[in-house]
Coordinates of C-alpha atoms and ligand atoms in Angstrom, one line a residue:
M28 CA 5.4 36.0 -1.5
N29 CA 8.7 34.1 -1.7
E30 CA 8.0 31.5 0.9
P31 CA 7.7 27.8 0.0
G32 CA 4.2 26.4 0.0
I33 CA 1.0 27.2 -1.7
L34 CA -1.1 30.2 -0.8
A35 CA -4.6 30.1 -2.4
R36 CA -7.1 32.8 -1.7
V37 CA -9.9 32.0 -4.1
A38 CA -13.5 33.4 -4.4
I39 CA -16.0 32.7 -7.0
G40 CA -19.8 32.7 -7.1
F41 CA -22.2 30.7 -9.4
D42 CA -26.0 31.1 -9.4
R43 CA -26.5 28.8 -6.4
F44 CA -23.0 28.2 -5.1
R45 CA -20.2 30.2 -3.7
L46 CA -16.6 29.1 -3.2
D47 CA -14.6 31.2 -0.7
V48 CA -11.3 29.7 0.6
D49 CA -8.1 31.0 2.1
L50 CA -5.6 28.2 2.2
Q51 CA -2.0 27.9 3.0
L52 CA -0.7 24.5 2.0
P53 CA 2.7 22.8 2.4
G54 CA 5.1 23.0 -0.6
N55 CA 5.4 19.2 -0.9
G56 CA 3.6 16.0 0.1
V57 CA 0.0 15.0 -0.6
T58 CA -2.7 17.4 0.5
A59 CA -6.1 15.7 0.2
L60 CA -9.2 17.8 -0.6
F61 CA -12.0 16.0 1.1
G62 CA -15.7 16.7 1.4
H63 CA -19.2 15.7 0.3
S64 CA -20.2 15.8 -3.3
G65 CA -20.8 19.4 -4.5
C66 CA -18.7 21.1 -1.8
G67 CA -16.5 22.7 -4.3
K68 CA -13.4 20.5 -4.6
T69 CA -13.2 20.4 -8.4
T70 CA -14.0 24.1 -8.7
L71 CA -11.1 24.9 -6.4
L72 CA -8.8 22.7 -8.5
R73 CA -10.0 24.4 -11.7
C74 CA -9.3 27.8 -10.2
I75 CA -5.8 26.7 -9.2
A76 CA -5.2 25.4 -12.7
G77 CA -6.5 28.6 -14.3
L78 CA -9.4 26.7 -16.0
Q79 CA -11.9 28.7 -14.0
E80 CA -11.8 32.5 -13.8
C81 CA -11.9 33.6 -10.2
A82 CA -10.9 36.5 -7.9
G83 CA -8.0 36.0 -5.6
H84 CA -4.4 35.3 -5.1
L85 CA -2.4 32.2 -5.9
Y86 CA 1.3 31.7 -5.1
V87 CA 3.1 28.4 -5.7
N88 CA 6.4 27.8 -4.0
G89 CA 7.5 31.4 -4.4
D90 CA 5.9 32.1 -7.9
V91 CA 3.0 34.4 -8.5
W92 CA 0.3 32.6 -10.5
Q93 CA -2.4 35.2 -9.7
D94 CA -2.6 38.4 -7.7
G95 CA -4.1 41.8 -8.1
T96 CA -2.2 42.5 -11.4
T97 CA -1.2 39.1 -12.7
C98 CA -3.2 36.1 -13.8
L99 CA -1.2 33.5 -15.7
P100 CA -3.3 31.7 -18.3
V101 CA -3.6 27.9 -17.9
H102 CA -0.8 27.1 -20.4
Q103 CA 1.7 29.2 -18.5
R104 CA 1.0 27.5 -15.1
P105 CA 3.6 24.7 -14.7
L106 CA 1.2 22.1 -13.4
A107 CA -0.1 18.7 -14.4
Y108 CA -3.7 17.7 -14.0
V109 CA -4.8 14.1 -13.8
F110 CA -8.5 13.4 -14.0
Q111 CA -10.6 10.3 -13.3
E112 CA -10.9 9.4 -17.0
T113 CA -7.6 9.2 -18.9
S114 CA -7.2 10.3 -22.5
L115 CA -4.0 8.7 -23.8
F116 CA -3.3 9.0 -27.5
P117 CA -4.7 5.8 -28.9
H118 CA -2.3 5.7 -31.9
L119 CA 0.8 5.9 -29.8
S120 CA 2.4 3.2 -27.7
V121 CA 3.0 3.8 -24.0
N122 CA 6.5 4.9 -24.8
G123 CA 5.1 7.3 -27.4
N124 CA 2.6 8.7 -25.0
L125 CA 5.3 9.3 -22.4
N126 CA 7.7 11.0 -24.8
F127 CA 5.0 13.4 -26.0
G128 CA 5.0 15.5 -22.8
Y129 CA 8.7 15.1 -22.3
R130 CA 9.7 16.3 -25.8
R131 CA 7.4 19.3 -25.6
T132 CA 9.1 20.5 -22.3
P133 CA 12.2 22.6 -23.0
A134 CA 15.4 20.7 -22.1
A135 CA 16.4 23.2 -19.5
Q136 CA 13.1 22.8 -17.6
R137 CA 13.2 19.0 -17.5
R138 CA 13.6 17.9 -13.9
I139 CA 11.7 14.6 -14.1
H140 CA 13.0 12.0 -16.7
P141 CA 11.4 9.0 -18.4
Q142 CA 13.4 6.3 -16.6
Q143 CA 12.3 7.8 -13.2
V144 CA 8.6 7.7 -13.9
I145 CA 8.9 4.3 -15.6
D146 CA 10.4 3.0 -12.4
W147 CA 8.1 4.8 -10.0
L148 CA 5.0 3.6 -11.8
G149 CA 6.2 0.2 -12.8
L150 CA 5.8 0.7 -16.6
S151 CA 8.9 -1.0 -18.0
H152 CA 7.0 -4.1 -19.3
L153 CA 4.3 -2.0 -20.9
L154 CA 6.3 0.4 -23.0
D155 CA 5.5 -1.1 -26.4
R156 CA 1.8 -1.6 -25.8
R157 CA -1.0 0.5 -27.3
P158 CA -3.5 2.0 -24.8
E159 CA -6.3 -0.3 -25.9
R160 CA -4.3 -3.2 -24.6
L161 CA -3.9 -1.8 -21.1
S162 CA -6.1 -2.3 -18.1
G163 CA -7.8 0.7 -16.6
G164 CA -5.3 0.9 -13.8
E165 CA -2.4 0.6 -16.2
R166 CA -3.8 3.4 -18.4
Q167 CA -4.1 5.6 -15.3
R168 CA -0.5 4.9 -14.4
V169 CA 0.6 5.9 -17.9
A170 CA -1.5 9.0 -17.7
I171 CA 0.1 10.0 -14.4
A172 CA 3.6 9.3 -15.8
R173 CA 2.9 11.3 -19.0
A174 CA 1.7 14.2 -16.8
L175 CA 4.8 14.1 -14.7
L176 CA 7.1 14.2 -17.7
T177 CA 6.2 17.8 -18.3
S178 CA 8.2 18.4 -15.0
P179 CA 5.3 20.3 -13.3
R180 CA 5.7 22.3 -10.2
L181 CA 2.4 21.2 -8.9
L182 CA 0.4 18.0 -9.5
L183 CA -3.4 18.2 -9.3
M184 CA -5.3 14.9 -9.1
D185 CA -9.1 14.9 -9.3
E186 CA -10.4 11.5 -8.1
P187 CA -7.9 9.7 -10.2
L188 CA -9.0 6.2 -9.0
S189 CA -12.8 6.7 -9.0
A190 CA -13.3 5.0 -12.5
L191 CA -11.3 1.9 -11.4
D192 CA -12.7 -1.2 -9.8
Q193 CA -11.7 -2.2 -6.2
A194 CA -8.9 -4.6 -7.3
S195 CA -7.3 -2.0 -9.7
K196 CA -7.5 0.6 -6.9
R197 CA -5.7 -1.7 -4.6
D198 CA -3.0 -2.3 -7.3
I199 CA -2.4 1.3 -8.1
L200 CA -2.2 2.7 -4.5
P201 CA 1.3 1.5 -3.8
Y202 CA 2.5 3.4 -6.9
L203 CA 0.9 6.5 -5.7
E204 CA 2.6 6.0 -2.3
T205 CA 5.9 5.8 -4.2
L206 CA 5.2 9.1 -5.9
R207 CA 4.3 10.7 -2.6
D208 CA 7.6 9.6 -1.2
S209 CA 9.7 10.4 -4.3
L210 CA 8.4 13.6 -5.8
D211 CA 9.5 17.0 -4.4
I212 CA 6.5 18.9 -5.7
P213 CA 3.1 19.3 -3.9
I214 CA 0.3 17.1 -4.9
I215 CA -3.3 18.2 -4.4
Y216 CA -5.5 15.1 -4.4
V217 CA -9.3 15.2 -4.5
S218 CA -11.1 12.2 -3.2
H219 CA -14.4 11.0 -1.8
S220 CA -12.7 8.0 -0.4
A221 CA -11.7 8.1 3.3
A222 CA -9.6 5.0 2.8
E223 CA -7.6 6.6 0.0
V224 CA -7.1 9.8 2.0
A225 CA -6.1 7.8 5.1
R226 CA -3.5 5.9 3.1
L227 CA -2.0 8.6 0.9
A228 CA -2.4 12.1 2.4
D229 CA 0.1 14.0 4.5
N230 CA -2.3 16.9 5.0
I231 CA -6.0 17.3 4.6
V232 CA -8.4 20.1 3.7
M233 CA -12.0 19.4 4.6
M234 CA -14.5 21.3 2.7
D235 CA -18.2 21.9 3.2
Q236 CA -20.5 24.1 1.0
G237 CA -17.6 26.0 -0.6
R238 CA -15.7 26.7 2.6
V239 CA -12.8 25.1 4.4
V240 CA -14.0 23.6 7.7
A241 CA -10.8 22.0 8.9
E242 CA -7.2 21.8 7.6
G243 CA -3.8 20.6 8.7
G244 CA -1.7 17.5 9.1
L245 CA -3.7 14.3 8.5
Q246 CA -3.3 12.9 12.0
E247 CA -4.0 16.0 14.0
T248 CA -6.9 17.1 11.8
L249 CA -8.7 13.7 11.8
A250 CA -8.3 13.6 15.6
R251 CA -10.1 16.9 16.1
P252 CA -13.4 15.9 17.8
D253 CA -15.2 19.1 16.6
Q254 CA -14.4 18.7 12.9
P255 CA -17.6 17.8 11.0
F256 CA -16.4 14.4 9.8
A257 CA -15.4 13.3 13.3
L258 CA -19.1 13.7 14.2
E259 CA -20.1 11.3 11.6
H260 CA -20.4 7.6 11.7
D261 CA -17.0 6.6 10.4
A262 CA -14.8 9.0 12.4
A263 CA -11.4 7.4 12.7
V264 CA -7.8 8.4 13.5
I265 CA -4.8 7.4 11.5
V266 CA -1.7 6.4 13.5
P267 CA 1.7 5.9 11.8
A268 CA 3.4 2.8 13.4
I269 CA 6.1 0.2 12.8
I270 CA 5.6 -3.6 13.1
R271 CA 7.9 -4.7 15.9
E272 CA 6.9 -8.3 16.6
R273 CA 4.8 -11.1 15.3
D274 CA 3.1 -13.8 17.4
L275 CA 2.8 -16.7 15.0
Q276 CA 0.9 -18.9 17.4
W277 CA -2.0 -16.4 17.8
H278 CA -1.7 -14.8 14.4
L279 CA -1.1 -11.4 15.8
C280 CA 1.5 -8.6 15.3
R281 CA 2.5 -5.8 17.5
A282 CA 2.6 -2.3 16.0
E283 CA 4.5 0.4 17.9
F284 CA 3.5 4.1 17.7
E285 CA 4.6 7.2 19.5
G286 CA 3.1 6.5 22.8
G287 CA 2.6 2.7 23.0
S288 CA 1.9 -0.5 21.1
L289 CA -1.2 -2.1 19.8
W290 CA -1.8 -5.8 18.9
L291 CA -3.6 -6.5 15.6
R292 CA -4.4 -9.5 13.4
D293 CA -1.4 -10.5 11.3
D294 CA -3.4 -10.7 8.1
R295 CA -0.9 -9.0 5.9
Q296 CA 2.1 -10.9 7.5
S297 CA 4.1 -7.7 7.4
E298 CA 7.8 -8.2 8.1
T299 CA 9.0 -6.7 11.4
G300 CA 10.3 -3.2 10.7
T301 CA 7.6 -2.4 8.1
R302 CA 6.0 1.1 8.4
V303 CA 2.3 1.0 8.4
R304 CA -0.7 3.4 8.9
L305 CA -3.2 2.1 11.4
Q306 CA -6.8 3.1 11.3
I307 CA -8.8 3.1 14.5
L308 CA -12.5 4.0 14.4
A309 CA -13.8 6.2 17.2
R310 CA -16.7 3.7 17.7
D311 CA -14.1 0.9 18.4
V312 CA -12.6 2.9 21.3
S313 CA -14.1 2.9 24.8
I314 CA -12.9 4.5 28.0
A315 CA -12.5 3.0 31.5
L316 CA -11.3 4.7 34.6
A317 CA -8.8 1.9 35.3
A318 CA -7.3 -0.9 33.3
N319 CA -9.4 -4.0 33.6
H320 CA -7.5 -7.1 32.3
E321 CA -10.4 -9.5 33.0
Q322 CA -12.2 -8.9 29.7
S323 CA -11.6 -9.7 26.1
I324 CA -10.1 -6.5 24.8
Q325 CA -6.4 -6.8 24.6
N326 CA -5.4 -3.3 23.7
L327 CA -5.5 -1.2 26.8
L328 CA -3.6 2.1 26.8
P329 CA -3.2 4.7 29.5
A330 CA -4.3 8.1 28.1
R331 CA -5.4 11.5 29.0
V332 CA -8.7 13.2 28.0
M333 CA -8.0 16.3 25.9
D334 CA -11.3 17.6 24.8
M335 CA -14.9 16.5 24.0
A336 CA -17.6 17.5 21.6
A337 CA -21.3 16.6 21.6
E338 CA -22.5 15.1 18.3
H339 CA -25.3 16.4 16.2
R340 CA -27.1 13.1 17.0
P341 CA -28.4 13.5 20.5
G342 CA -27.0 11.3 23.1
M343 CA -23.4 10.7 21.7
T344 CA -20.2 12.4 22.6
T345 CA -16.8 12.3 20.8
V346 CA -13.8 12.4 23.1
R347 CA -10.2 13.1 22.0
L348 CA -7.6 11.4 24.1
Q349 CA -3.8 11.3 24.0
A350 CA -1.6 8.3 24.6
G351 CA 2.0 9.6 24.5
K352 CA 2.1 11.9 21.5
T353 CA -0.7 10.2 19.7
S354 CA -4.4 11.2 19.6
F355 CA -7.3 8.9 19.6
L356 CA -11.0 9.5 19.3
S357 CA -13.6 7.7 21.3
R358 CA -17.3 7.7 20.6
I359 CA -19.4 7.0 23.6
T360 CA -22.8 7.8 24.9
S361 CA -23.2 11.2 26.6
R362 CA -24.5 9.3 29.6
S363 CA -21.3 7.3 29.9
A364 CA -19.3 10.4 29.6
H365 CA -21.3 11.9 32.4
Q366 CA -21.2 8.8 34.6
L367 CA -17.4 8.5 34.2
G368 CA -17.1 12.2 35.1
L369 CA -14.9 12.8 32.0
S370 CA -13.2 16.2 31.8
P371 CA -10.1 17.5 30.0
G372 CA -6.9 16.5 31.8
M373 CA -8.3 13.3 33.4
E374 CA -6.2 10.2 33.2
V375 CA -8.1 7.1 32.0
C376 CA -7.6 3.8 30.2
L377 CA -8.4 3.4 26.5
Q378 CA -9.9 0.0 25.4
I379 CA -9.4 -0.5 21.7
K380 CA -11.5 -3.2 20.2
S381 CA -10.2 -3.2 16.7
V382 CA -7.3 -1.9 14.7
A383 CA -6.8 -2.1 11.0
I384 CA -3.8 -1.5 8.7
V385 CA -5.0 1.0 6.1
E386 CA -5.1 -0.7 2.7
Ligands
LIG9 N1 -19.7 26.5 -14.2 C1 -20.6 26.3 -13.2 N2 -21.7 27.0 -13.2 C2 -22.6 26.9 -12.2 N3 -22.5 26.1 -11.2 C3 -21.4 25.4 -11.1 C4 -20.3 25.4 -12.1 N4 -19.3 24.6 -11.8 C5 -19.7 24.0 -10.6 N5 -20.9 24.5 -10.2 C6 -21.6 24.1 -9.0 O1 -20.7 24.3 -7.9 C7 -20.9 23.4 -6.9 C8 -19.5 22.7 -6.6 O2 -19.2 21.8 -7.7 P1 -17.8 21.0 -7.7 O3 -17.8 20.2 -8.9 O4 -16.7 21.9 -7.4 O5 -18.1 20.1 -6.4 P2 -17.2 18.8 -5.9 O6 -17.0 18.9 -4.5 O7 -16.0 18.6 -6.8 O8 -18.3 17.6 -6.2 P3 -18.0 16.1 -6.6 O9 -17.3 15.5 -5.4 O10 -19.4 15.5 -6.8 O11 -17.2 16.0 -7.9 C9 -21.9 22.4 -7.4 O12 -23.2 22.8 -6.8 C10 -21.9 22.6 -8.9 O13 -23.2 22.4 -9.4

């Protein structure tokens, strides 16, 4: 297979667990592997890395890593693997750690250079420090930088932030966003955190019990009312938007998306023109047959009902609606859905109670 992208057909069985996936992933951007503990995320990464023997096929941007006749050993797979616990060389400075991977990569294969990763990950003031004098977040940034200096063709990240406290996570996320926007290699990113996925991912693969249950672009996949996570309490869509206006008197800002605008609290005081990702929980979206301006909810949007799914919990229905090109989910009681006579194609009004910028 010479096409760009990753094709991973992987099967493996342990005593009480079987992983069986057939995935086609984009050749760049961040793909998040998301799912409950034990669903097989790490096992899949290990199979891709060649750390776990498995049956199957693996092609990465035109190169065969595994097929019926070939199976590259781990050291011949041009990838970098970042884990939750870093292991920098304690006797080397940050600079020494960075140079380690770089010097071991043949000059002709070097496509990522020290100054680039130092800039992307904000390391210039740390170069002379030993690892013991770095914070957890700084150590993780150095580990990512060191991994990138081997000029990998694929970056695997297995819960890279889970050992960090909330403040360090918040500090490191902008650097990961820079990597996402700067690197031209695919990143497969395992996370339990819906917030991290919402902020970083371009694509998402949702797994359950060793199988893929939904996959695709982040926005479209999160907006599918039948995907298992949409039927859970925190179902939410992510909407890319641009801050267009700020209302200083009422401490609000207007975010424009493909299909309309939403007002939200101006807590981050983002400049107009800033690109943001909005998170809108299904439980904060209600549906009316006509716009009613005599109530407290300010965000009213004309929308069309696309499809509906009954939840596992009796009595609740998740509805997907579209405003312009953008999908929203609404969680309402099944009785409301019945009383409103909702059906696909119907024109309604969305009432959005709360909108957050993903942090
Ligand atoms: N070498 C092994 N031998 C037997 N069972 C294994 C082995 N490796 C993993 N498993 C089992 O496979 C299942 C999937 O594990 P895996 O670590 O891939 O899940 P995960 O989704 O990454 O979980 P978490 O989010 O908690 O890290 C688990 O039930 C685990 O116990």
